[in-house]
Coordinates of C-alpha atoms in Angstrom, one line a residue:
R1 CA 138.6 48.4 26.2
F2 CA 137.5 48.1 29.8
A3 CA 134.5 46.8 31.7
L4 CA 132.4 48.8 34.2
R5 CA 130.0 47.6 36.8
D6 CA 126.4 48.5 36.0
S7 CA 126.3 51.0 38.9
T8 CA 129.6 52.7 37.9
R9 CA 129.6 56.0 36.1
I10 CA 132.5 58.0 34.7
V11 CA 131.5 61.6 34.3
I12 CA 133.2 63.7 31.6
W13 CA 132.3 67.4 31.5
I14 CA 132.1 69.1 28.1
A15 CA 131.7 72.8 27.3
N16 CA 129.1 73.0 24.4
L17 CA 128.0 69.4 24.4
S18 CA 125.5 70.0 21.6
Y19 CA 128.4 70.9 19.2
E20 CA 130.5 67.9 20.2
F21 CA 127.5 65.6 20.1
S22 CA 127.1 66.1 16.3
F23 CA 130.5 64.4 15.9
M24 CA 130.4 61.9 18.8
R25 CA 127.1 60.3 17.7
K26 CA 128.8 58.8 14.7
Y27 CA 131.4 56.9 16.6
L28 CA 129.9 56.1 20.0
E29 CA 127.3 53.5 21.1
I30 CA 124.9 55.9 22.7
T31 CA 122.6 54.2 25.3
K32 CA 120.7 57.2 26.7
I33 CA 120.2 60.9 26.1
F34 CA 118.6 63.6 28.3
A35 CA 117.8 66.9 26.7
K36 CA 115.4 69.8 27.4
K37 CA 115.5 71.2 23.8
N38 CA 116.1 69.8 20.4
R39 CA 119.8 69.4 19.5
N40 CA 120.8 70.5 23.1
P41 CA 121.6 67.3 25.1
L42 CA 122.5 67.8 28.7
I43 CA 123.6 64.2 29.3
V44 CA 124.8 61.6 26.7
E45 CA 125.4 58.1 28.2
C46 CA 127.6 55.6 26.5
N47 CA 127.9 52.3 28.4
G48 CA 128.8 53.7 31.8
I49 CA 130.4 56.9 30.6
E50 CA 128.3 60.1 31.0
F51 CA 129.2 63.2 28.9
R52 CA 127.6 66.2 30.7
E53 CA 127.1 69.8 29.6
A54 CA 129.2 72.0 31.9
L55 CA 127.7 75.2 30.6
A56 CA 124.3 74.2 31.9
I57 CA 125.7 74.7 35.4
S58 CA 127.5 78.0 34.7
Q59 CA 124.6 79.4 32.7
G60 CA 127.0 81.1 30.4
S61 CA 130.1 80.7 28.3
L62 CA 133.3 78.8 29.2
A63 CA 134.8 82.2 30.2
Y64 CA 131.9 82.8 32.5
L65 CA 132.2 79.3 34.0
A66 CA 135.8 80.0 34.7
K67 CA 135.0 83.3 36.3
T68 CA 132.4 81.8 38.7
W69 CA 134.0 78.3 39.4
T70 CA 137.7 78.0 38.8
T71 CA 141.1 79.6 39.4
T72 CA 142.4 79.2 35.9
Q73 CA 140.8 81.7 33.5
K74 CA 140.0 81.4 29.8
M75 CA 142.4 83.3 27.5
V76 CA 140.3 85.6 25.4
G77 CA 141.3 87.1 22.0
D78 CA 144.5 85.0 21.9
L79 CA 143.5 82.8 19.0
D80 CA 143.4 83.9 15.3
Y81 CA 140.2 82.2 14.0
T82 CA 141.0 83.2 10.4
I83 CA 143.8 80.6 10.2
K84 CA 142.7 77.2 8.9
R85 CA 143.9 74.4 11.2
N86 CA 143.6 70.6 11.3
S87 CA 145.0 67.8 13.4
Q88 CA 148.5 68.3 11.9
T89 CA 148.7 72.1 12.5
K90 CA 151.5 73.0 14.9
L91 CA 150.6 75.5 17.7
D92 CA 152.9 78.3 19.0
K93 CA 153.2 78.8 22.8
K94 CA 150.4 81.2 23.1
E95 CA 148.0 79.0 21.1
D96 CA 149.1 76.0 23.1
K97 CA 148.4 77.7 26.4
Y98 CA 145.0 78.8 25.0
T99 CA 143.9 75.2 24.3
D100 CA 145.5 74.0 27.6
N101 CA 143.5 76.5 29.6
D102 CA 140.2 75.4 28.1
V103 CA 140.9 71.8 29.4
I104 CA 142.4 72.9 32.7
I105 CA 139.2 75.0 33.4
L106 CA 137.0 71.9 33.0
A107 CA 139.4 69.8 35.1
E108 CA 139.2 72.3 38.0
F109 CA 135.5 72.6 37.5
S110 CA 135.1 68.8 37.6
K111 CA 137.1 68.5 40.9
K112 CA 135.0 71.3 42.5
I113 CA 131.7 69.5 41.5
F114 CA 133.1 66.2 42.8
D115 CA 134.3 67.7 46.2
D116 CA 131.2 69.9 46.8
Y117 CA 128.4 67.7 45.5
I118 CA 129.3 64.2 44.4
E119 CA 131.3 63.2 47.4
K120 CA 129.5 65.2 50.0
E121 CA 125.9 65.0 48.8
K122 CA 126.0 61.8 46.6
Y123 CA 124.5 64.0 44.0
I124 CA 125.6 64.9 40.4
P125 CA 124.2 68.4 39.5
L126 CA 122.7 68.9 36.1
T127 CA 122.1 72.6 35.8
S128 CA 122.6 75.7 38.0
T129 CA 118.9 75.6 38.8
A130 CA 119.1 71.9 39.8
I131 CA 121.8 72.7 42.3
L132 CA 119.6 75.4 44.0
R133 CA 116.5 73.2 43.9
H134 CA 118.5 70.4 45.6
D135 CA 119.6 72.8 48.3
L136 CA 116.2 74.3 48.7
K137 CA 114.4 71.0 49.0
K138 CA 117.0 70.0 51.6
S139 CA 116.3 73.2 53.6
A140 CA 112.5 72.7 53.2
K141 CA 112.7 69.1 54.6
E142 CA 114.9 70.3 57.5
S143 CA 112.3 73.0 58.4
E144 CA 109.5 70.4 58.7
K145 CA 109.4 67.5 61.1
K146 CA 107.2 65.7 58.7
P147 CA 108.1 66.6 55.0
E148 CA 105.0 64.8 53.8
R149 CA 102.8 67.5 55.4
L150 CA 104.8 70.2 53.4
Y151 CA 104.4 68.2 50.2
H152 CA 100.7 67.9 50.7
Y153 CA 100.3 71.6 51.5
I154 CA 102.2 72.7 48.4
K155 CA 100.2 70.3 46.3
T156 CA 97.0 72.1 47.4
L157 CA 98.5 75.3 46.1
Y158 CA 98.8 74.0 42.5
P159 CA 96.0 74.2 40.0
E160 CA 93.9 71.1 40.1
T161 CA 94.6 69.8 36.6
K162 CA 97.4 69.9 34.1
E163 CA 95.1 71.9 31.8
D164 CA 94.4 74.5 34.5
Y165 CA 98.2 74.7 35.2
M166 CA 99.0 75.3 31.5
H167 CA 96.3 77.9 31.3
I168 CA 97.5 80.1 34.1
M169 CA 101.2 79.8 33.0
T170 CA 100.2 80.8 29.5
W171 CA 97.8 83.7 30.4
L172 CA 98.4 84.8 34.0
F173 CA 102.2 84.6 34.2
R174 CA 104.0 87.7 32.9
G175 CA 107.6 88.9 33.2
G176 CA 108.8 92.5 33.6
Y177 CA 107.6 95.5 31.7
V178 CA 110.1 96.4 29.0
H179 CA 109.0 99.2 26.6
S180 CA 109.6 102.7 25.4
N181 CA 107.5 105.8 25.7
H182 CA 106.1 106.0 22.1
R183 CA 106.6 109.8 22.2
Y184 CA 110.4 109.2 22.2
T185 CA 110.7 106.0 20.1
N186 CA 113.3 106.4 17.3
I187 CA 114.4 109.7 18.8
E188 CA 117.9 110.3 20.1
C189 CA 117.7 111.5 23.7
N190 CA 120.4 113.3 25.7
N191 CA 121.0 114.0 29.4
M192 CA 119.3 110.8 30.5
H193 CA 119.4 109.3 34.0
S194 CA 118.6 105.8 35.2
F195 CA 116.9 104.7 38.4
D196 CA 117.3 101.0 39.1
F197 CA 115.5 98.8 41.6
K198 CA 118.0 96.9 43.7
S199 CA 117.5 93.2 43.4
S200 CA 113.9 93.7 42.3
Y201 CA 112.6 90.1 42.3
P202 CA 114.3 89.0 45.6
A203 CA 113.1 92.2 47.2
S204 CA 109.5 91.5 46.2
A205 CA 109.9 87.9 47.4
L206 CA 111.0 89.1 50.9
Q207 CA 108.8 92.2 51.3
E208 CA 105.4 91.4 49.8
Y209 CA 102.4 89.1 50.3
F210 CA 101.6 85.9 48.4
P211 CA 98.8 83.3 48.1
I212 CA 99.1 80.9 51.0
S213 CA 95.9 79.0 50.5
P214 CA 94.2 77.3 47.5
F215 CA 92.4 79.6 45.2
K216 CA 88.6 79.2 45.6
E217 CA 86.1 80.2 43.0
Q218 CA 83.7 83.2 43.6
N219 CA 80.4 83.3 41.8
N220 CA 78.6 86.3 40.2
V221 CA 81.3 88.8 41.1
S222 CA 80.3 92.5 40.4
R223 CA 82.8 95.3 39.8
E224 CA 82.1 96.6 43.3
T225 CA 82.7 93.2 44.8
L226 CA 85.9 92.7 42.8
D227 CA 87.3 96.0 44.1
K228 CA 86.6 94.9 47.7
L229 CA 88.2 91.4 47.1
C230 CA 91.3 93.0 45.6
N231 CA 91.8 95.0 48.7
E232 CA 91.8 91.9 51.0
F233 CA 92.8 88.8 49.1
C234 CA 95.0 87.5 46.3
V235 CA 92.6 87.5 43.3
I236 CA 92.9 86.0 39.9
F237 CA 90.2 86.5 37.3
K238 CA 89.5 86.6 33.6
A239 CA 87.9 89.8 32.2
T240 CA 86.7 91.3 28.9
F241 CA 87.2 95.0 28.5
Y242 CA 85.3 97.0 25.9
N243 CA 86.7 100.1 24.1
V244 CA 90.0 100.1 26.0
K245 CA 92.1 103.2 25.6
S246 CA 95.5 104.1 27.1
T247 CA 95.6 107.1 29.5
T248 CA 99.3 107.9 28.9
T249 CA 101.9 107.6 26.2
H250 CA 102.8 104.2 27.8
S251 CA 101.1 100.9 26.8
I252 CA 101.3 98.2 29.4
E253 CA 99.5 95.1 28.1
S254 CA 101.1 92.8 25.6
K255 CA 99.1 91.5 22.6
S256 CA 100.6 88.0 23.3
K257 CA 98.8 88.0 26.7
C258 CA 95.3 88.7 25.2
I259 CA 93.2 85.6 25.1
N260 CA 90.9 87.3 22.6
I261 CA 91.3 90.7 20.9
S262 CA 89.4 92.8 18.5
K263 CA 90.5 95.8 16.4
P264 CA 93.7 96.7 18.4
T265 CA 95.9 99.7 17.8
L266 CA 99.4 98.4 18.8
D267 CA 102.3 100.3 20.3
N268 CA 105.2 98.0 19.3
G269 CA 103.4 94.8 20.4
R270 CA 101.4 96.4 23.3
I271 CA 97.8 97.5 23.4
F272 CA 97.4 101.2 23.0
E273 CA 93.6 100.8 22.4
A274 CA 91.2 98.1 21.2
E275 CA 87.6 97.5 20.6
K276 CA 87.7 94.5 22.9
I277 CA 90.3 92.4 24.8
T278 CA 90.0 89.4 27.1
V279 CA 92.8 88.9 29.6
M280 CA 93.7 87.0 32.8
L281 CA 94.8 89.3 35.6
C282 CA 95.7 89.3 39.3
E283 CA 94.7 92.2 41.6
L284 CA 98.1 93.8 41.2
D285 CA 97.8 93.9 37.4
F286 CA 94.2 95.2 37.8
Q287 CA 95.6 98.1 39.8
S288 CA 97.9 99.0 36.9
Y289 CA 95.0 98.7 34.4
K290 CA 93.0 101.2 36.4
E291 CA 95.8 103.7 36.1
F292 CA 97.0 103.1 32.5
Y293 CA 93.6 102.3 30.7
T294 CA 90.0 103.5 30.5
W295 CA 87.2 101.3 29.2
D296 CA 83.5 101.6 28.6
Y297 CA 82.5 98.3 30.3
M298 CA 84.1 95.1 31.7
E299 CA 82.8 91.6 32.1
I300 CA 84.3 89.5 34.9
H301 CA 84.7 85.8 34.5
N302 CA 86.1 83.0 36.6
C303 CA 87.1 85.0 39.7
H304 CA 89.1 83.1 42.4
I305 CA 90.6 84.2 45.7
A306 CA 93.2 83.0 48.2
Y307 CA 94.5 84.3 51.5
R308 CA 97.5 86.4 51.7
G309 CA 100.7 85.8 53.7
Y310 CA 104.5 85.9 53.6
L311 CA 106.5 83.2 51.7
P312 CA 107.8 80.3 53.8
K313 CA 111.0 80.9 55.8
Y314 CA 112.9 78.2 54.1
L315 CA 112.6 80.1 50.8
L316 CA 113.1 83.6 52.3
D317 CA 116.2 82.4 54.1
R318 CA 117.8 81.6 50.8
F319 CA 117.0 84.9 49.2
Y320 CA 118.2 86.8 52.3
Y321 CA 121.4 84.7 52.7
W322 CA 122.6 85.4 49.2
F323 CA 121.5 89.0 49.1
E324 CA 123.3 89.8 52.4
K325 CA 126.4 88.0 51.2
K326 CA 126.3 90.0 47.9
E327 CA 125.9 93.3 49.7
N328 CA 129.0 92.6 51.9
I329 CA 131.3 91.9 49.1
K330 CA 133.4 95.0 48.3
D331 CA 135.0 93.8 45.1
K332 CA 132.2 93.8 42.5
D333 CA 134.4 92.2 39.9
S334 CA 135.4 89.3 42.1
Q335 CA 134.4 85.6 41.5
E336 CA 132.6 85.6 44.8
Y337 CA 130.4 88.5 43.8
A338 CA 129.5 86.9 40.4
I339 CA 128.6 83.6 42.2
T340 CA 126.3 85.3 44.8
K341 CA 124.6 87.4 42.1
T342 CA 124.0 84.2 40.1
R343 CA 122.6 82.4 43.2
I344 CA 120.1 85.2 44.0
N345 CA 118.8 85.2 40.4
G346 CA 118.8 81.5 40.4
H347 CA 116.4 81.3 43.4
F348 CA 114.0 83.6 41.5
G349 CA 114.5 81.2 38.5
L350 CA 113.4 78.3 40.7
C351 CA 110.1 80.1 41.5
V352 CA 109.2 80.6 37.9
T353 CA 110.5 77.3 36.5
K354 CA 107.6 75.6 34.6
L355 CA 106.8 71.9 34.7
V356 CA 107.9 70.0 31.6
F357 CA 105.4 67.6 30.1
D358 CA 107.5 66.2 27.2
D359 CA 110.8 64.4 26.9
I360 CA 113.2 65.2 24.1
V361 CA 114.5 62.0 22.7
F362 CA 117.0 61.1 19.9
V363 CA 115.8 58.1 17.9
D364 CA 117.0 57.0 14.5
D365 CA 119.3 60.0 14.2
E366 CA 116.3 62.4 14.7
W367 CA 115.2 64.6 17.6
K368 CA 111.6 64.0 18.7
K369 CA 109.2 64.8 21.5
E370 CA 107.5 62.2 23.6
P371 CA 105.1 62.7 26.5
I372 CA 106.6 62.2 29.9
E373 CA 105.3 59.0 31.6
K374 CA 104.6 60.7 34.9
T375 CA 101.1 62.0 35.6
Y376 CA 100.5 65.6 36.6
D377 CA 99.7 64.4 40.1
E378 CA 103.0 62.6 40.4
M379 CA 104.9 65.6 39.1
I380 CA 103.7 67.9 41.8
S381 CA 103.7 65.4 44.6
K382 CA 107.0 66.5 46.1
E383 CA 107.3 70.1 45.2
V384 CA 108.2 72.8 47.7
L385 CA 107.2 75.9 45.7
S386 CA 103.8 77.0 44.4
P387 CA 103.6 78.2 40.8
Y388 CA 101.6 81.2 42.1
W389 CA 104.5 82.4 44.1
G390 CA 106.6 82.9 41.0
I391 CA 103.6 84.6 39.3
Y392 CA 103.2 87.0 42.2
I393 CA 106.9 87.8 42.6
C394 CA 106.8 89.0 39.0
A395 CA 103.5 90.8 39.6
H396 CA 104.7 92.7 42.6
S397 CA 107.9 93.8 40.9
R398 CA 105.9 94.8 37.8
R399 CA 103.5 96.7 40.0
R400 CA 106.4 98.6 41.6
E401 CA 107.8 99.4 38.2
L402 CA 104.4 100.5 36.8
S403 CA 103.3 102.5 39.8
L404 CA 106.5 104.6 39.6
L405 CA 106.1 104.9 35.8
F406 CA 102.5 106.2 36.3
Q407 CA 103.7 108.9 38.7
M408 CA 106.6 109.9 36.4
K409 CA 104.7 109.5 33.1
D410 CA 106.3 111.6 30.4
W411 CA 109.6 112.0 32.2
V412 CA 110.2 108.3 31.5
V413 CA 111.7 107.5 28.1
Y414 CA 112.2 103.7 28.6
S415 CA 111.5 101.1 31.2
D416 CA 113.3 97.8 31.5
T417 CA 112.1 95.3 34.1
D418 CA 114.0 96.9 37.1
S419 CA 114.8 100.4 35.8
H420 CA 113.5 103.6 34.4
K421 CA 115.5 105.9 32.0
I422 CA 114.3 109.4 32.6
F423 CA 114.6 113.1 31.8
D424 CA 114.5 115.9 34.5
V425 CA 116.0 113.9 37.3
E426 CA 115.3 116.8 39.8
K427 CA 111.5 116.6 39.2
V428 CA 111.3 112.9 40.3
H429 CA 113.4 113.0 43.5
N430 CA 110.4 113.4 45.8
I431 CA 108.7 110.4 44.1
I432 CA 111.8 108.2 44.4
N433 CA 112.3 109.3 48.0
E434 CA 108.7 108.4 49.0
F435 CA 109.1 105.0 47.3
N436 CA 112.3 104.3 49.2
K437 CA 110.7 105.2 52.5
N438 CA 108.0 102.7 51.9
I439 CA 110.5 100.0 50.9
I440 CA 112.5 100.6 54.1
K441 CA 109.3 100.3 56.2
K442 CA 108.6 96.9 54.5
N443 CA 112.2 95.9 55.2
K444 CA 111.9 96.6 58.9
A445 CA 108.7 94.6 59.1
I446 CA 110.1 91.4 57.5
C447 CA 113.4 91.7 59.4
K448 CA 111.5 92.1 62.7
K449 CA 109.3 89.1 61.9
Y450 CA 112.1 86.7 61.0
G451 CA 115.1 88.1 62.9
Y452 CA 117.1 89.2 59.8
D453 CA 119.6 92.0 60.1
F454 CA 118.1 95.2 58.6
L455 CA 119.4 95.9 55.1
G456 CA 118.4 99.2 53.4
W457 CA 116.8 97.8 50.2
S458 CA 115.8 100.7 47.9
T459 CA 116.3 101.9 44.4

């Protein structure tokens, strides 16, 4: 037994805390729990001792944590799990080293976290995203003489109410396009080739335009007016399409993103044709609709526009820094390469992280949801990223993917967010070359504007 001051915390890192918690809870006096999902605690407090989930920072297994954070590596395949063991079972040398390494990895990880964050920053990271958010907010504050101005500006870029926010994140936000050409579904294909977009989401973040003003409502928008607005502004709108039909053997709209739908013919969860659908789109998605669908008539509802511009430099700097670092690492199997790749993806993750409106609590041996006490206004009062930026990063990357898909059509067998699997590679070289020329042109423009070294981003 020992006594701790109220302000003292002893941090113990655990790999797979949710598993250990099922045993710990029976023997410890738990004073507080923080979790994002049922049965998945990230912090378990017990009178001054904090058990924390280490894998939330690595975003992977203990082996991946070791690969990206420590010198000691996990021994894989060295333990026979068919043998029944208990606390009295003797271990041979190999088994003993296996268990030792698991603990040494967490000890090295703990020291690195202490040296890099707790001692230097007076900050205990919770997840990999939290580390990046901490660094980004620090950069954002340093870029502004008065951070309050930045906070106020970003707040204006949020939907006005919690309900509006939830609506756009449900219906407007989409990820990448992942789907097969229905002509080749369930057919074995040979002599395939793959074209991959290099760092698709970071590239879109650096090279493309984004909403940089609040969205303002436009009344009584006709189809002709909508087309003009889409050429000049960021546009989000709700629309109902009647007698929608696909123009190709690819179906791009998900049933799950249809607010209303009538008599659909589905292509593995996507709309091949339908009597009527109501969806929420931005101008980039509407461009793809005009290529991949025909319709008899459309009704336009709730059209809003915002001015276009580049993302703020404090965000672009982070994308560029990690991308440049990744490109200069020759050993693609090294720990450094794995870390830089994780950091790039993590900054995209920051842009699409949704606000959480419920706490997960553990009461009377049960997991429950409780509304967070903070108001929506309080939750967005010190943000440095607009939710529309994440929406548009995805939209630009999806538009690039779909524009190439439309040009290559039946040559494409399968698309997966940042790649196309195709036949007849010789027939698409000109299409790919033209795409790359356009990307290089955009690279030069952003590098000239912000003084970055030119990097040949292309497929």
